[in-house]
Amino acid sequence: MSVRRINASEPCARTVASLDDNITVADTGNSTVLYNLPRDIDAIDDVVGTPRRGGFGRRLRQLFGRGA
């Protein structure tokens, strides 16, 4: 799994995201939309390559009360 970033309208971005399981970050003009995010926070760390001792996943776990 990898991360893809596109600039497109929301319907177009949704269609592109539905073609495979990669995480898609879509800049739709007025907003940023995320598609195909894994349900497991650790899986997000694996995809974006953040170190286990800190970073995005740790902050998410703290935010949602799943420890550090």
PDB file of C-alpha atoms in Angstrom:
ATOM      1  CA  MET A   1       0.000   0.000   0.000  1.00  0.00           C
ATOM      2  CA  SER A   2       1.201   3.515  -0.735  1.00  0.00           C
ATOM      3  CA  VAL A   3      -0.060   7.091  -0.591  1.00  0.00           C
ATOM      4  CA  ARG A   4      -1.230   8.951  -3.676  1.00  0.00           C
ATOM      5  CA  ARG A   5      -1.950  12.702  -3.790  1.00  0.00           C
ATOM      6  CA  ILE A   6      -4.111  14.213  -6.523  1.00  0.00           C
ATOM      7  CA  ASN A   7      -5.698  17.564  -7.374  1.00  0.00           C
ATOM      8  CA  ALA A   8      -9.195  16.841  -8.656  1.00  0.00           C
ATOM      9  CA  SER A   9     -12.881  17.392  -8.075  1.00  0.00           C
ATOM     10  CA  GLU A  10     -14.439  15.194  -5.410  1.00  0.00           C
ATOM     11  CA  PRO A  11     -16.307  12.869  -7.839  1.00  0.00           C
ATOM     12  CA  CYS A  12     -13.148  12.363  -9.892  1.00  0.00           C
ATOM     13  CA  ALA A  13     -11.033  11.733  -6.784  1.00  0.00           C
ATOM     14  CA  ARG A  14     -13.585   9.218  -5.485  1.00  0.00           C
ATOM     15  CA  THR A  15     -13.458   7.360  -8.801  1.00  0.00           C
ATOM     16  CA  VAL A  16      -9.648   7.282  -8.843  1.00  0.00           C
ATOM     17  CA  ALA A  17      -9.568   6.082  -5.213  1.00  0.00           C
ATOM     18  CA  SER A  18     -12.018   3.286  -5.987  1.00  0.00           C
ATOM     19  CA  LEU A  19      -9.660   1.796  -8.584  1.00  0.00           C
ATOM     20  CA  ASP A  20      -7.248   0.377  -5.988  1.00  0.00           C
ATOM     21  CA  ASP A  21      -6.581   0.201  -2.243  1.00  0.00           C
ATOM     22  CA  ASN A  22      -3.869   2.885  -1.987  1.00  0.00           C
ATOM     23  CA  ILE A  23      -4.477   5.758   0.401  1.00  0.00           C
ATOM     24  CA  THR A  24      -5.575   8.742  -1.685  1.00  0.00           C
ATOM     25  CA  VAL A  25      -5.242  12.359  -0.562  1.00  0.00           C
ATOM     26  CA  ALA A  26      -7.363  14.570  -2.815  1.00  0.00           C
ATOM     27  CA  ASP A  27      -7.135  18.358  -2.935  1.00  0.00           C
ATOM     28  CA  THR A  28     -10.596  19.285  -4.168  1.00  0.00           C
ATOM     29  CA  GLY A  29     -10.286  23.059  -4.236  1.00  0.00           C
ATOM     30  CA  ASN A  30     -11.949  24.066  -0.973  1.00  0.00           C
ATOM     31  CA  SER A  31     -11.019  20.980   1.032  1.00  0.00           C
ATOM     32  CA  THR A  32      -8.750  17.976   1.347  1.00  0.00           C
ATOM     33  CA  VAL A  33     -10.397  14.555   1.293  1.00  0.00           C
ATOM     34  CA  LEU A  34      -8.834  11.256   2.411  1.00  0.00           C
ATOM     35  CA  TYR A  35      -9.886   7.970   0.833  1.00  0.00           C
ATOM     36  CA  ASN A  36      -8.993   4.335   1.597  1.00  0.00           C
ATOM     37  CA  LEU A  37      -7.560   4.960   5.056  1.00  0.00           C
ATOM     38  CA  PRO A  38      -6.838   1.733   6.955  1.00  0.00           C
ATOM     39  CA  ARG A  39      -8.854   1.196  10.130  1.00  0.00           C
ATOM     40  CA  ASP A  40      -5.749   0.236  12.120  1.00  0.00           C
ATOM     41  CA  ILE A  41      -3.568   3.154  13.244  1.00  0.00           C
ATOM     42  CA  ASP A  42      -0.433   0.976  13.062  1.00  0.00           C
ATOM     43  CA  ALA A  43      -1.160   0.293   9.383  1.00  0.00           C
ATOM     44  CA  ILE A  44      -1.036   4.041   8.700  1.00  0.00           C
ATOM     45  CA  ASP A  45       2.436   4.167  10.300  1.00  0.00           C
ATOM     46  CA  ASP A  46       3.553   1.284   8.082  1.00  0.00           C
ATOM     47  CA  VAL A  47       2.397   3.084   4.944  1.00  0.00           C
ATOM     48  CA  VAL A  48       3.794   6.540   5.639  1.00  0.00           C
ATOM     49  CA  GLY A  49       7.001   5.207   7.192  1.00  0.00           C
ATOM     50  CA  THR A  50       6.969   7.136  10.453  1.00  0.00           C
ATOM     51  CA  PRO A  51       9.172   5.774  13.234  1.00  0.00           C
ATOM     52  CA  ARG A  52       7.452   3.732  15.942  1.00  0.00           C
ATOM     53  CA  ARG A  53       8.856   5.883  18.748  1.00  0.00           C
ATOM     54  CA  GLY A  54       6.955   8.980  17.668  1.00  0.00           C
ATOM     55  CA  GLY A  55       5.141  10.641  14.879  1.00  0.00           C
ATOM     56  CA  PHE A  56       1.703  10.490  13.421  1.00  0.00           C
ATOM     57  CA  GLY A  57       0.583   7.108  14.772  1.00  0.00           C
ATOM     58  CA  ARG A  58       1.571   7.924  18.341  1.00  0.00           C
ATOM     59  CA  ARG A  59      -0.398  11.150  18.196  1.00  0.00           C
ATOM     60  CA  LEU A  60      -3.452   9.340  16.839  1.00  0.00           C
ATOM     61  CA  ARG A  61      -3.244   6.699  19.567  1.00  0.00           C
ATOM     62  CA  GLN A  62      -3.041   9.436  22.211  1.00  0.00           C
ATOM     63  CA  LEU A  63      -5.954  11.290  20.655  1.00  0.00           C
ATOM     64  CA  PHE A  64      -8.179   8.210  20.568  1.00  0.00           C
ATOM     65  CA  GLY A  65      -7.088   6.872  23.966  1.00  0.00           C
ATOM     66  CA  ARG A  66      -5.176   3.792  22.819  1.00  0.00           C
ATOM     67  CA  GLY A  67      -1.973   4.483  24.763  1.00  0.00           C
ATOM     68  CA  ALA A  68       1.411   5.670  23.548  1.00  0.00           C
TER      69      ALA A  68
END
